[in-house]
Tab-separated table of N, CA and C in Angstrom:
chain	number	residue	atom	x	y	z
A	1	THR	N	-38.290	-25.535	-22.982
A	1	THR	CA	-38.328	-24.699	-24.165
A	1	THR	C	-36.909	-24.316	-24.562
A	2	LYS	N	-36.779	-24.084	-25.855
A	2	LYS	CA	-35.463	-23.697	-26.375
A	2	LYS	C	-35.346	-22.182	-26.393
A	3	CYS	N	-34.120	-21.725	-26.260
A	3	CYS	CA	-33.848	-20.293	-26.315
A	3	CYS	C	-33.872	-19.872	-27.774
A	4	ARG	N	-34.735	-18.942	-28.128
A	4	ARG	CA	-34.878	-18.525	-29.517
A	4	ARG	C	-33.998	-17.339	-29.876
A	5	ASN	N	-33.490	-16.653	-28.862
A	5	ASN	CA	-32.617	-15.506	-29.144
A	5	ASN	C	-31.200	-15.996	-29.394
A	6	PRO	N	-30.560	-15.495	-30.446
A	6	PRO	CA	-29.171	-15.932	-30.687
A	6	PRO	C	-28.269	-15.394	-29.562
A	7	PRO	N	-27.214	-16.147	-29.230
A	7	PRO	CA	-26.316	-15.670	-28.169
A	7	PRO	C	-25.674	-14.343	-28.572
A	8	ALA	N	-25.608	-13.449	-27.617
A	8	ALA	CA	-24.993	-12.142	-27.877
A	8	ALA	C	-23.487	-12.309	-27.965
A	9	GLU	N	-22.876	-11.502	-28.828
A	9	GLU	CA	-21.415	-11.527	-28.908
A	9	GLU	C	-20.844	-10.891	-27.657
A	10	PRO	N	-19.709	-11.413	-27.168
A	10	PRO	CA	-19.111	-10.775	-25.988
A	10	PRO	C	-18.683	-9.349	-26.332
A	11	PRO	N	-18.742	-8.442	-25.364
A	11	PRO	CA	-18.349	-7.065	-25.657
A	11	PRO	C	-16.876	-6.998	-26.041
A	12	ARG	N	-16.589	-6.115	-26.959
A	12	ARG	CA	-15.202	-5.932	-27.391
A	12	ARG	C	-14.520	-4.956	-26.435
A	13	THR	N	-13.293	-5.297	-26.079
A	13	THR	CA	-12.542	-4.434	-25.169
A	13	THR	C	-11.236	-4.022	-25.806
A	14	ALA	N	-10.675	-2.968	-25.296
A	14	ALA	CA	-9.372	-2.512	-25.781
A	14	ALA	C	-8.310	-3.496	-25.310
A	15	PRO	N	-7.231	-3.649	-26.079
A	15	PRO	CA	-6.170	-4.562	-25.644
A	15	PRO	C	-5.557	-4.084	-24.329
A	16	VAL	N	-5.134	-5.035	-23.524
A	16	VAL	CA	-4.503	-4.712	-22.244
A	16	VAL	C	-3.073	-4.271	-22.501
A	17	LYS	N	-2.674	-3.190	-21.881
A	17	LYS	CA	-1.312	-2.686	-22.036
A	17	LYS	C	-0.506	-3.052	-20.802
A	18	ALA	N	0.751	-3.361	-20.996
A	18	ALA	CA	1.629	-3.678	-19.857
A	18	ALA	C	1.909	-2.409	-19.075
A	19	CYS	N	1.991	-2.552	-17.783
A	19	CYS	CA	2.297	-1.414	-16.922
A	19	CYS	C	3.367	-1.851	-15.943
A	20	ASN	N	4.508	-1.229	-15.986
A	20	ASN	CA	5.616	-1.600	-15.114
A	20	ASN	C	5.591	-0.854	-13.796
A	21	GLU	N	4.562	-0.096	-13.535
A	21	GLU	CA	4.553	0.737	-12.341
A	21	GLU	C	3.510	0.321	-11.314
A	22	GLY	N	2.967	-0.864	-11.406
A	22	GLY	CA	1.937	-1.259	-10.445
A	22	GLY	C	0.683	-0.456	-10.743
A	23	TYR	N	0.356	0.489	-9.885
A	23	TYR	CA	-0.769	1.372	-10.151
A	23	TYR	C	-0.365	2.333	-11.260
A	24	SER	N	-1.304	2.685	-12.125
A	24	SER	CA	-0.984	3.629	-13.182
A	24	SER	C	-0.881	5.034	-12.605
A	25	ARG	N	-0.325	5.926	-13.362
A	25	ARG	CA	-0.161	7.302	-12.896
A	25	ARG	C	-1.506	7.964	-12.619
A	26	SER	N	-2.564	7.471	-13.266
A	26	SER	CA	-3.877	8.075	-13.058
A	26	SER	C	-4.558	7.550	-11.789
A	27	SER	N	-4.004	6.513	-11.184
A	27	SER	CA	-4.579	5.968	-9.952
A	27	SER	C	-4.091	6.786	-8.769
A	28	ARG	N	-4.827	7.817	-8.472
A	28	ARG	CA	-4.415	8.700	-7.375
A	28	ARG	C	-4.983	8.157	-6.074
A	29	VAL	N	-4.250	7.237	-5.459
A	29	VAL	CA	-4.653	6.624	-4.201
A	29	VAL	C	-3.542	6.756	-3.154
A	30	TYR	N	-2.635	7.679	-3.383
A	30	TYR	CA	-1.531	7.910	-2.449
A	30	TYR	C	-1.696	9.265	-1.779
A	31	LEU	N	-1.401	9.294	-0.481
A	31	LEU	CA	-1.432	10.514	0.308
A	31	LEU	C	-0.004	10.993	0.484
A	32	GLN	N	0.270	12.232	0.059
A	32	GLN	CA	1.612	12.805	0.227
A	32	GLN	C	1.768	13.226	1.680
A	33	THR	N	2.732	12.623	2.373
A	33	THR	CA	2.968	12.909	3.783
A	33	THR	C	4.435	13.243	3.998
A	34	THR	N	4.756	13.572	5.241
A	34	THR	CA	6.143	13.703	5.660
A	34	THR	C	6.297	12.834	6.903
A	35	ILE	N	7.296	11.966	6.878
A	35	ILE	CA	7.576	11.112	8.032
A	35	ILE	C	9.020	11.366	8.441
A	36	LYS	N	9.187	11.883	9.655
A	36	LYS	CA	10.511	12.224	10.190
A	36	LYS	C	11.278	13.121	9.211
A	37	GLY	N	10.572	14.115	8.642
A	37	GLY	CA	11.195	15.092	7.750
A	37	GLY	C	11.368	14.635	6.312
A	38	LYS	N	11.017	13.401	5.998
A	38	LYS	CA	11.202	12.892	4.635
A	38	LYS	C	9.855	12.770	3.928
A	39	PRO	N	9.704	13.374	2.730
A	39	PRO	CA	8.460	13.218	1.966
A	39	PRO	C	8.214	11.741	1.663
A	40	THR	N	7.008	11.278	1.962
A	40	THR	CA	6.664	9.863	1.799
A	40	THR	C	5.249	9.751	1.253
A	41	ARG	N	5.096	8.981	0.182
A	41	ARG	CA	3.760	8.707	-0.353
A	41	ARG	C	3.241	7.437	0.311
A	42	CYS	N	2.059	7.540	0.913
A	42	CYS	CA	1.447	6.414	1.614
A	42	CYS	C	0.228	5.944	0.839
A	43	LEU	N	0.121	4.635	0.636
A	43	LEU	CA	-1.009	4.057	-0.077
A	43	LEU	C	-2.238	4.059	0.822
A	44	LEU	N	-3.322	4.673	0.364
A	44	LEU	CA	-4.612	4.599	1.063
A	44	LEU	C	-5.318	3.353	0.540
A	45	ASP	N	-5.650	2.438	1.452
A	45	ASP	CA	-6.201	1.154	1.035
A	45	ASP	C	-7.379	0.775	1.924
A	46	THR	N	-8.591	1.030	1.447
A	46	THR	CA	-9.781	0.700	2.236
A	46	THR	C	-10.003	-0.808	2.307
A	47	GLY	N	-9.283	-1.581	1.507
A	47	GLY	CA	-9.374	-3.033	1.579
A	47	GLY	C	-8.504	-3.618	2.680
A	48	SER	N	-7.677	-2.788	3.291
A	48	SER	CA	-6.831	-3.233	4.401
A	48	SER	C	-7.456	-2.783	5.718
A	49	ASP	N	-7.541	-3.696	6.658
A	49	ASP	CA	-8.098	-3.356	7.968
A	49	ASP	C	-7.090	-2.607	8.833
A	50	VAL	N	-5.806	-2.799	8.568
A	50	VAL	CA	-4.756	-2.306	9.461
A	50	VAL	C	-3.832	-1.304	8.772
A	51	ILE	N	-2.939	-0.737	9.565
A	51	ILE	CA	-1.919	0.196	9.083
A	51	ILE	C	-0.593	-0.558	9.107
A	52	LEU	N	0.122	-0.538	7.996
A	52	LEU	CA	1.392	-1.258	7.876
A	52	LEU	C	2.502	-0.318	7.433
A	53	ALA	N	3.710	-0.580	7.911
A	53	ALA	CA	4.879	0.191	7.483
A	53	ALA	C	6.052	-0.771	7.284
A	54	PRO	N	6.928	-0.464	6.335
A	54	PRO	CA	8.069	-1.352	6.088
A	54	PRO	C	9.117	-1.260	7.204
A	55	TYR	N	9.674	-2.389	7.557
A	55	TYR	CA	10.708	-2.460	8.587
A	55	TYR	C	11.888	-1.554	8.243
A	56	GLU	N	12.273	-1.539	6.972
A	56	GLU	CA	13.410	-0.733	6.517
A	56	GLU	C	13.228	0.749	6.871
A	57	MET	N	12.015	1.258	6.709
A	57	MET	CA	11.748	2.665	7.014
A	57	MET	C	11.858	2.926	8.517
A	58	ILE	N	11.332	2.024	9.318
A	58	ILE	CA	11.353	2.190	10.768
A	58	ILE	C	12.783	2.180	11.294
A	59	SER	N	13.591	1.238	10.800
A	59	SER	CA	14.976	1.172	11.269
A	59	SER	C	15.779	2.375	10.781
A	60	LYS	N	15.516	2.837	9.572
A	60	LYS	CA	16.214	4.006	9.020
A	60	LYS	C	15.904	5.273	9.827
A	61	HIS	N	14.653	5.435	10.243
A	61	HIS	CA	14.246	6.625	10.997
A	61	HIS	C	14.375	6.448	12.511
A	62	LYS	N	14.904	5.290	12.917
A	62	LYS	CA	15.137	5.006	14.336
A	62	LYS	C	13.871	5.127	15.191
A	63	CYS	N	12.767	4.645	14.661
A	63	CYS	CA	11.523	4.568	15.433
A	63	CYS	C	11.606	3.326	16.324
A	64	ARG	N	11.071	3.421	17.519
A	64	ARG	CA	11.127	2.303	18.462
A	64	ARG	C	10.143	1.213	18.046
A	65	LEU	N	10.662	-0.010	17.933
A	65	LEU	CA	9.844	-1.172	17.589
A	65	LEU	C	9.414	-1.858	18.887
A	66	ARG	N	8.105	-2.046	19.054
A	66	ARG	CA	7.548	-2.693	20.244
A	66	ARG	C	6.950	-4.035	19.848
A	67	PRO	N	6.898	-4.971	20.809
A	67	PRO	CA	6.227	-6.243	20.518
A	67	PRO	C	4.731	-6.017	20.277
A	68	THR	N	4.131	-6.917	19.533
A	68	THR	CA	2.698	-6.863	19.279
A	68	THR	C	2.124	-8.276	19.334
A	69	THR	N	0.858	-8.377	19.571
A	69	THR	CA	0.221	-9.699	19.607
A	69	THR	C	-0.102	-10.202	18.201
A	70	THR	N	-0.109	-9.312	17.212
A	70	THR	CA	-0.359	-9.704	15.823
A	70	THR	C	0.931	-10.273	15.257
A	71	MET	N	0.924	-11.534	14.902
A	71	MET	CA	2.145	-12.177	14.426
A	71	MET	C	2.255	-12.224	12.901
A	72	ASP	N	1.158	-12.454	12.221
A	72	ASP	CA	1.195	-12.436	10.762
A	72	ASP	C	-0.192	-12.131	10.204
A	73	LEU	N	-0.173	-11.675	8.966
A	73	LEU	CA	-1.400	-11.308	8.258
A	73	LEU	C	-1.381	-11.975	6.901
A	74	LYS	N	-2.491	-11.899	6.207
A	74	LYS	CA	-2.555	-12.375	4.823
A	74	LYS	C	-2.790	-11.185	3.911
A	75	ALA	N	-2.023	-11.105	2.836
A	75	ALA	CA	-2.207	-10.067	1.831
A	75	ALA	C	-3.427	-10.408	0.974
A	76	ALA	N	-3.846	-9.471	0.164
A	76	ALA	CA	-5.014	-9.681	-0.703
A	76	ALA	C	-4.808	-10.877	-1.638
A	77	ASN	N	-3.558	-11.146	-2.013
A	77	ASN	CA	-3.288	-12.276	-2.906
A	77	ASN	C	-3.098	-13.593	-2.151
A	78	GLY	N	-3.285	-13.567	-0.816
A	78	GLY	CA	-3.179	-14.780	-0.014
A	78	GLY	C	-1.808	-15.039	0.571
A	79	SER	N	-0.797	-14.258	0.167
A	79	SER	CA	0.548	-14.478	0.699
A	79	SER	C	0.633	-14.021	2.159
A	80	LYS	N	1.558	-14.608	2.887
A	80	LYS	CA	1.725	-14.338	4.302
A	80	LYS	C	2.563	-13.073	4.502
A	81	ILE	N	2.142	-12.212	5.417
A	81	ILE	CA	2.909	-11.023	5.808
A	81	ILE	C	3.302	-11.233	7.263
A	82	ILE	N	4.598	-11.399	7.497
A	82	ILE	CA	5.100	-11.623	8.852
A	82	ILE	C	5.295	-10.278	9.541
A	83	ILE	N	4.750	-10.142	10.745
A	83	ILE	CA	4.819	-8.898	11.503
A	83	ILE	C	5.981	-8.962	12.486
A	84	GLU	N	6.835	-7.934	12.450
A	84	GLU	CA	8.010	-7.864	13.329
A	84	GLU	C	7.669	-7.203	14.667
A	85	GLY	N	6.645	-6.367	14.682
A	85	GLY	CA	6.252	-5.625	15.877
A	85	GLY	C	5.387	-4.452	15.465
A	86	GLU	N	5.328	-3.443	16.339
A	86	GLU	CA	4.569	-2.235	16.013
A	86	GLU	C	5.381	-1.021	16.417
A	87	SER	N	5.049	0.123	15.819
A	87	SER	CA	5.760	1.359	16.107
A	87	SER	C	4.811	2.536	15.900
A	88	THR	N	5.041	3.601	16.652
A	88	THR	CA	4.260	4.822	16.447
A	88	THR	C	5.011	5.693	15.454
A	89	ILE	N	4.339	6.021	14.369
A	89	ILE	CA	4.947	6.802	13.294
A	89	ILE	C	4.327	8.195	13.284
A	90	PRO	N	5.166	9.245	13.312
A	90	PRO	CA	4.626	10.607	13.239
A	90	PRO	C	4.339	10.998	11.786
A	91	ILE	N	3.139	10.732	11.318
A	91	ILE	CA	2.772	11.046	9.939
A	91	ILE	C	2.263	12.478	9.890
A	92	LYS	N	2.937	13.306	9.116
A	92	LYS	CA	2.538	14.708	8.978
A	92	LYS	C	1.872	14.898	7.620
A	93	VAL	N	0.646	15.422	7.655
A	93	VAL	CA	-0.121	15.700	6.438
A	93	VAL	C	-0.373	17.197	6.433
A	94	GLY	N	0.251	17.908	5.495
A	94	GLY	CA	0.176	19.370	5.527
A	94	GLY	C	0.826	19.855	6.813
A	95	GLU	N	0.105	20.627	7.602
A	95	GLU	CA	0.621	21.112	8.884
A	95	GLU	C	0.137	20.280	10.060
A	96	LYS	N	-0.655	19.256	9.784
A	96	LYS	CA	-1.263	18.439	10.839
A	96	LYS	C	-0.447	17.163	11.063
A	97	CYS	N	-0.074	16.904	12.335
A	97	CYS	CA	0.639	15.674	12.668
A	97	CYS	C	-0.365	14.642	13.167
A	98	LEU	N	-0.322	13.460	12.569
A	98	LEU	CA	-1.233	12.377	12.912
A	98	LEU	C	-0.413	11.191	13.438
A	99	PRO	N	-0.088	11.171	14.754
A	99	PRO	CA	0.669	10.025	15.293
A	99	PRO	C	-0.122	8.747	15.049
A	100	THR	N	0.534	7.752	14.459
A	100	THR	CA	-0.165	6.557	14.003
A	100	THR	C	0.599	5.305	14.407
A	101	VAL	N	-0.087	4.381	15.063
A	101	VAL	CA	0.516	3.095	15.410
A	101	VAL	C	0.367	2.172	14.206
A	102	ALA	N	1.507	1.650	13.733
A	102	ALA	CA	1.498	0.778	12.556
A	102	ALA	C	2.147	-0.553	12.882
A	103	LEU	N	1.661	-1.593	12.228
A	103	LEU	CA	2.321	-2.893	12.283
A	103	LEU	C	3.503	-2.842	11.330
A	104	ILE	N	4.621	-3.440	11.725
A	104	ILE	CA	5.861	-3.345	10.955
A	104	ILE	C	6.201	-4.702	10.352
A	105	SER	N	6.556	-4.686	9.055
A	105	SER	CA	6.879	-5.929	8.362
A	105	SER	C	8.017	-5.729	7.367
A	106	LYS	N	8.838	-6.758	7.208
A	106	LYS	CA	9.886	-6.762	6.187
A	106	LYS	C	9.308	-7.169	4.826
A	107	ASP	N	8.044	-7.608	4.828
A	107	ASP	CA	7.428	-8.125	3.606
A	107	ASP	C	6.739	-7.062	2.754
A	108	ILE	N	6.763	-5.801	3.186
A	108	ILE	CA	6.129	-4.742	2.397
A	108	ILE	C	7.160	-3.656	2.092
A	109	SER	N	6.874	-2.847	1.075
A	109	SER	CA	7.845	-1.843	0.646
A	109	SER	C	7.328	-0.410	0.754
A	110	GLU	N	6.080	-0.235	1.198
A	110	GLU	CA	5.534	1.110	1.324
A	110	GLU	C	4.549	1.150	2.483
A	111	VAL	N	4.295	2.358	2.990
A	111	VAL	CA	3.322	2.523	4.067
A	111	VAL	C	1.934	2.305	3.488
A	112	ILE	N	1.144	1.472	4.171
A	112	ILE	CA	-0.233	1.194	3.765
A	112	ILE	C	-1.151	1.694	4.869
A	113	LEU	N	-1.964	2.675	4.528
A	113	LEU	CA	-2.904	3.256	5.490
A	113	LEU	C	-4.272	2.623	5.237
A	114	GLY	N	-4.632	1.672	6.080
A	114	GLY	CA	-5.884	0.954	5.929
A	114	GLY	C	-7.055	1.714	6.518
A	115	ILE	N	-8.185	1.053	6.533
A	115	ILE	CA	-9.424	1.669	7.009
A	115	ILE	C	-9.283	2.143	8.450
A	116	GLU	N	-8.468	1.458	9.241
A	116	GLU	CA	-8.214	1.844	10.633
A	116	GLU	C	-7.671	3.279	10.719
A	117	PHE	N	-6.792	3.656	9.791
A	117	PHE	CA	-6.223	5.004	9.758
A	117	PHE	C	-7.313	6.042	9.496
A	118	LEU	N	-8.185	5.753	8.532
A	118	LEU	CA	-9.261	6.681	8.210
A	118	LEU	C	-10.212	6.851	9.386
A	119	GLU	N	-10.496	5.758	10.088
A	119	GLU	CA	-11.393	5.832	11.252
A	119	GLU	C	-10.754	6.608	12.402
A	120	GLN	N	-9.489	6.331	12.700
A	120	GLN	CA	-8.799	6.982	13.815
A	120	GLN	C	-8.682	8.491	13.630
A	121	HIS	N	-8.493	8.929	12.395
A	121	HIS	CA	-8.234	10.342	12.130
A	121	HIS	C	-9.408	11.033	11.432
A	122	ASP	N	-10.592	10.447	11.530
A	122	ASP	CA	-11.811	11.035	10.969
A	122	ASP	C	-11.628	11.395	9.495
A	123	GLY	N	-11.097	10.420	8.729
A	123	GLY	CA	-10.831	10.645	7.313
A	123	GLY	C	-12.103	10.616	6.487
A	124	ASP	N	-12.195	11.527	5.539
A	124	ASP	CA	-13.325	11.615	4.618
A	124	ASP	C	-12.751	11.589	3.204
A	125	TRP	N	-12.883	10.452	2.516
A	125	TRP	CA	-12.286	10.257	1.200
A	125	TRP	C	-13.327	10.546	0.136
A	126	ASP	N	-13.072	11.543	-0.687
A	126	ASP	CA	-13.927	11.897	-1.816
A	126	ASP	C	-13.366	11.167	-3.041
A	127	PHE	N	-13.910	9.986	-3.340
A	127	PHE	CA	-13.391	9.152	-4.419
A	127	PHE	C	-13.538	9.816	-5.784
A	128	VAL	N	-14.643	10.495	-5.999
A	128	VAL	CA	-14.908	11.101	-7.304
A	128	VAL	C	-13.867	12.169	-7.643
A	129	ASN	N	-13.558	13.012	-6.682
A	129	ASN	CA	-12.604	14.100	-6.922
A	129	ASN	C	-11.184	13.761	-6.492
A	130	ARG	N	-10.968	12.525	-6.050
A	130	ARG	CA	-9.640	12.031	-5.667
A	130	ARG	C	-8.953	12.942	-4.661
A	131	ARG	N	-9.629	13.114	-3.529
A	131	ARG	CA	-9.090	13.957	-2.469
A	131	ARG	C	-9.567	13.420	-1.123
A	132	ILE	N	-8.944	13.917	-0.051
A	132	ILE	CA	-9.269	13.452	1.293
A	132	ILE	C	-9.149	14.618	2.258
A	133	LYS	N	-9.872	14.536	3.364
A	133	LYS	CA	-9.697	15.506	4.434
A	133	LYS	C	-9.825	14.775	5.759
A	134	PHE	N	-9.269	15.378	6.789
A	134	PHE	CA	-9.296	14.800	8.124
A	134	PHE	C	-10.021	15.763	9.041
A	135	GLY	N	-11.108	15.278	9.648
A	135	GLY	CA	-11.915	16.131	10.511
A	135	GLY	C	-12.455	17.309	9.717
A	136	GLN	N	-12.332	18.498	10.292
A	136	GLN	CA	-12.809	19.716	9.633
A	136	GLN	C	-11.721	20.384	8.786
A	137	GLY	N	-10.600	19.674	8.560
A	137	GLY	CA	-9.492	20.242	7.785
A	137	GLY	C	-9.841	20.461	6.326
A	138	ASN	N	-8.883	21.004	5.599
A	138	ASN	CA	-9.051	21.274	4.170
A	138	ASN	C	-8.915	19.991	3.352
A	139	TRP	N	-9.492	20.013	2.161
A	139	TRP	CA	-9.345	18.892	1.242
A	139	TRP	C	-7.906	18.828	0.759
A	140	ILE	N	-7.387	17.615	0.633
A	140	ILE	CA	-6.016	17.370	0.169
A	140	ILE	C	-6.115	16.494	-1.071
A	141	ASP	N	-5.524	16.946	-2.179
A	141	ASP	CA	-5.537	16.147	-3.401
A	141	ASP	C	-4.631	14.931	-3.230
A	142	LEU	N	-5.109	13.788	-3.704
A	142	LEU	CA	-4.310	12.572	-3.667
A	142	LEU	C	-3.398	12.535	-4.889
A	143	VAL	N	-2.352	11.737	-4.807
A	143	VAL	CA	-1.366	11.667	-5.881
A	143	VAL	C	-1.192	10.216	-6.322
A	144	GLY	N	-0.504	10.047	-7.450
A	144	GLY	CA	-0.174	8.707	-7.934
A	144	GLY	C	1.173	8.280	-7.391
A	145	ARG	N	1.572	7.094	-7.750
A	145	ARG	CA	2.850	6.560	-7.261
A	145	ARG	C	4.031	7.261	-7.927
A	146	PHE	N	4.022	7.426	-9.239
A	146	PHE	CA	5.036	8.113	-10.041
A	146	PHE	C	6.389	7.449	-10.120
A	147	HIS	N	6.587	6.335	-9.500
A	147	HIS	CA	7.859	5.639	-9.669
A	147	HIS	C	7.609	4.136	-9.642
A	148	SER	N	8.475	3.439	-10.340
A	148	SER	CA	8.312	1.985	-10.358
A	148	SER	C	8.860	1.394	-9.061
A	149	VAL	N	8.372	0.240	-8.725
A	149	VAL	CA	8.768	-0.408	-7.490
A	149	VAL	C	9.245	-1.812	-7.805
A	150	CYS	N	10.366	-2.168	-7.282
A	150	CYS	CA	10.846	-3.534	-7.399
A	150	CYS	C	10.455	-4.259	-6.129
A	151	ARG	N	9.608	-5.244	-6.248
A	151	ARG	CA	9.148	-5.991	-5.079
A	151	ARG	C	10.241	-6.952	-4.620
A	152	ARG	N	10.341	-7.113	-3.336
A	152	ARG	CA	11.335	-7.993	-2.743
A	152	ARG	C	10.723	-9.368	-2.537
A	153	VAL	N	11.521	-10.395	-2.821
A	153	VAL	CA	11.095	-11.768	-2.600
A	153	VAL	C	12.085	-12.406	-1.635
A	154	TYR	N	11.577	-13.103	-0.643
A	154	TYR	CA	12.424	-13.812	0.306
A	154	TYR	C	12.421	-15.291	-0.049
A	155	ALA	N	13.594	-15.804	-0.448
A	155	ALA	CA	13.710	-17.225	-0.755
A	155	ALA	C	13.710	-18.007	0.549
A	156	SER	N	13.064	-19.176	0.536
A	156	SER	CA	12.996	-19.978	1.756
A	156	SER	C	14.191	-20.920	1.886
A	157	GLU	N	15.024	-20.976	0.857
A	157	GLU	CA	16.261	-21.767	0.913
A	157	GLU	C	17.259	-21.154	-0.062
A	158	ASP	N	18.544	-21.522	0.099
A	158	ASP	CA	19.572	-20.991	-0.793
A	158	ASP	C	19.359	-21.515	-2.209
A	159	VAL	N	19.491	-20.617	-3.181
A	159	VAL	CA	19.305	-20.964	-4.583
A	159	VAL	C	20.379	-20.245	-5.394
A	160	VAL	N	21.007	-20.957	-6.349
A	160	VAL	CA	21.990	-20.345	-7.235
A	160	VAL	C	21.324	-20.133	-8.589
A	161	LEU	N	21.340	-18.890	-9.047
A	161	LEU	CA	20.730	-18.552	-10.333
A	161	LEU	C	21.834	-18.241	-11.335
A	162	GLY	N	21.714	-18.798	-12.524
A	162	GLY	CA	22.650	-18.473	-13.582
A	162	GLY	C	22.276	-17.155	-14.225
A	163	PRO	N	23.175	-16.569	-15.031
A	163	PRO	CA	22.850	-15.295	-15.691
A	163	PRO	C	21.725	-15.469	-16.713
A	164	ARG	N	20.898	-14.441	-16.849
A	164	ARG	CA	19.793	-14.398	-17.812
A	164	ARG	C	18.945	-15.658	-17.755
A	165	GLN	N	18.481	-15.982	-16.566
A	165	GLN	CA	17.753	-17.218	-16.371
A	165	GLN	C	16.505	-16.959	-15.541
A	166	GLN	N	15.429	-17.614	-15.900
A	166	GLN	CA	14.218	-17.577	-15.101
A	166	GLN	C	14.060	-18.928	-14.423
A	167	VAL	N	13.849	-18.894	-13.112
A	167	VAL	CA	13.780	-20.130	-12.345
A	167	VAL	C	12.670	-19.991	-11.309
A	168	LEU	N	11.935	-21.071	-11.053
A	168	LEU	CA	10.985	-21.091	-9.950
A	168	LEU	C	11.783	-21.290	-8.668
A	169	VAL	N	11.562	-20.378	-7.713
A	169	VAL	CA	12.324	-20.393	-6.469
A	169	VAL	C	11.354	-20.533	-5.305
A	170	PRO	N	11.618	-21.478	-4.379
A	170	PRO	CA	10.747	-21.554	-3.194
A	170	PRO	C	10.870	-20.268	-2.380
A	171	ALA	N	9.738	-19.652	-2.088
A	171	ALA	CA	9.764	-18.371	-1.381
A	171	ALA	C	8.650	-18.340	-0.355
A	172	ARG	N	8.790	-17.424	0.600
A	172	ARG	CA	7.705	-17.235	1.564
A	172	ARG	C	6.938	-16.006	1.211
């Protein structure tokens, strides 16, 4: 039999706007913490199984890097994340210190608190009201990123780039 109903028009959507900040300011998925006395926004990511921290932060704060059996991971986009080791990071949320073992990588630029972090510290994320609490503690409002981030790319071989030029570069 033939379909007698005319095809429906696709729904109309608003035009997509460029965003230079990754997550928009309204995406409150960051937890305001203090790490070694420095205010640090950590990305809460339930799509990540593990806790990750940038190598640069660990070396700057002189946290001890230990060997780990995890050698590399895959990011959500399929790219490889090479693991340098692991370190215990003293993450302070409000007045509560949450010592956290994180995998360390040069391939990331911010602390990523995966589902493992929420499980270890009895995290309760209220998505509707954009807040979180740990155990019987008080609710903590989540924040946005508020600053743009320049992602780092590691070239897999030496490449010379001319001024004002776009070039495909082999990278890892």
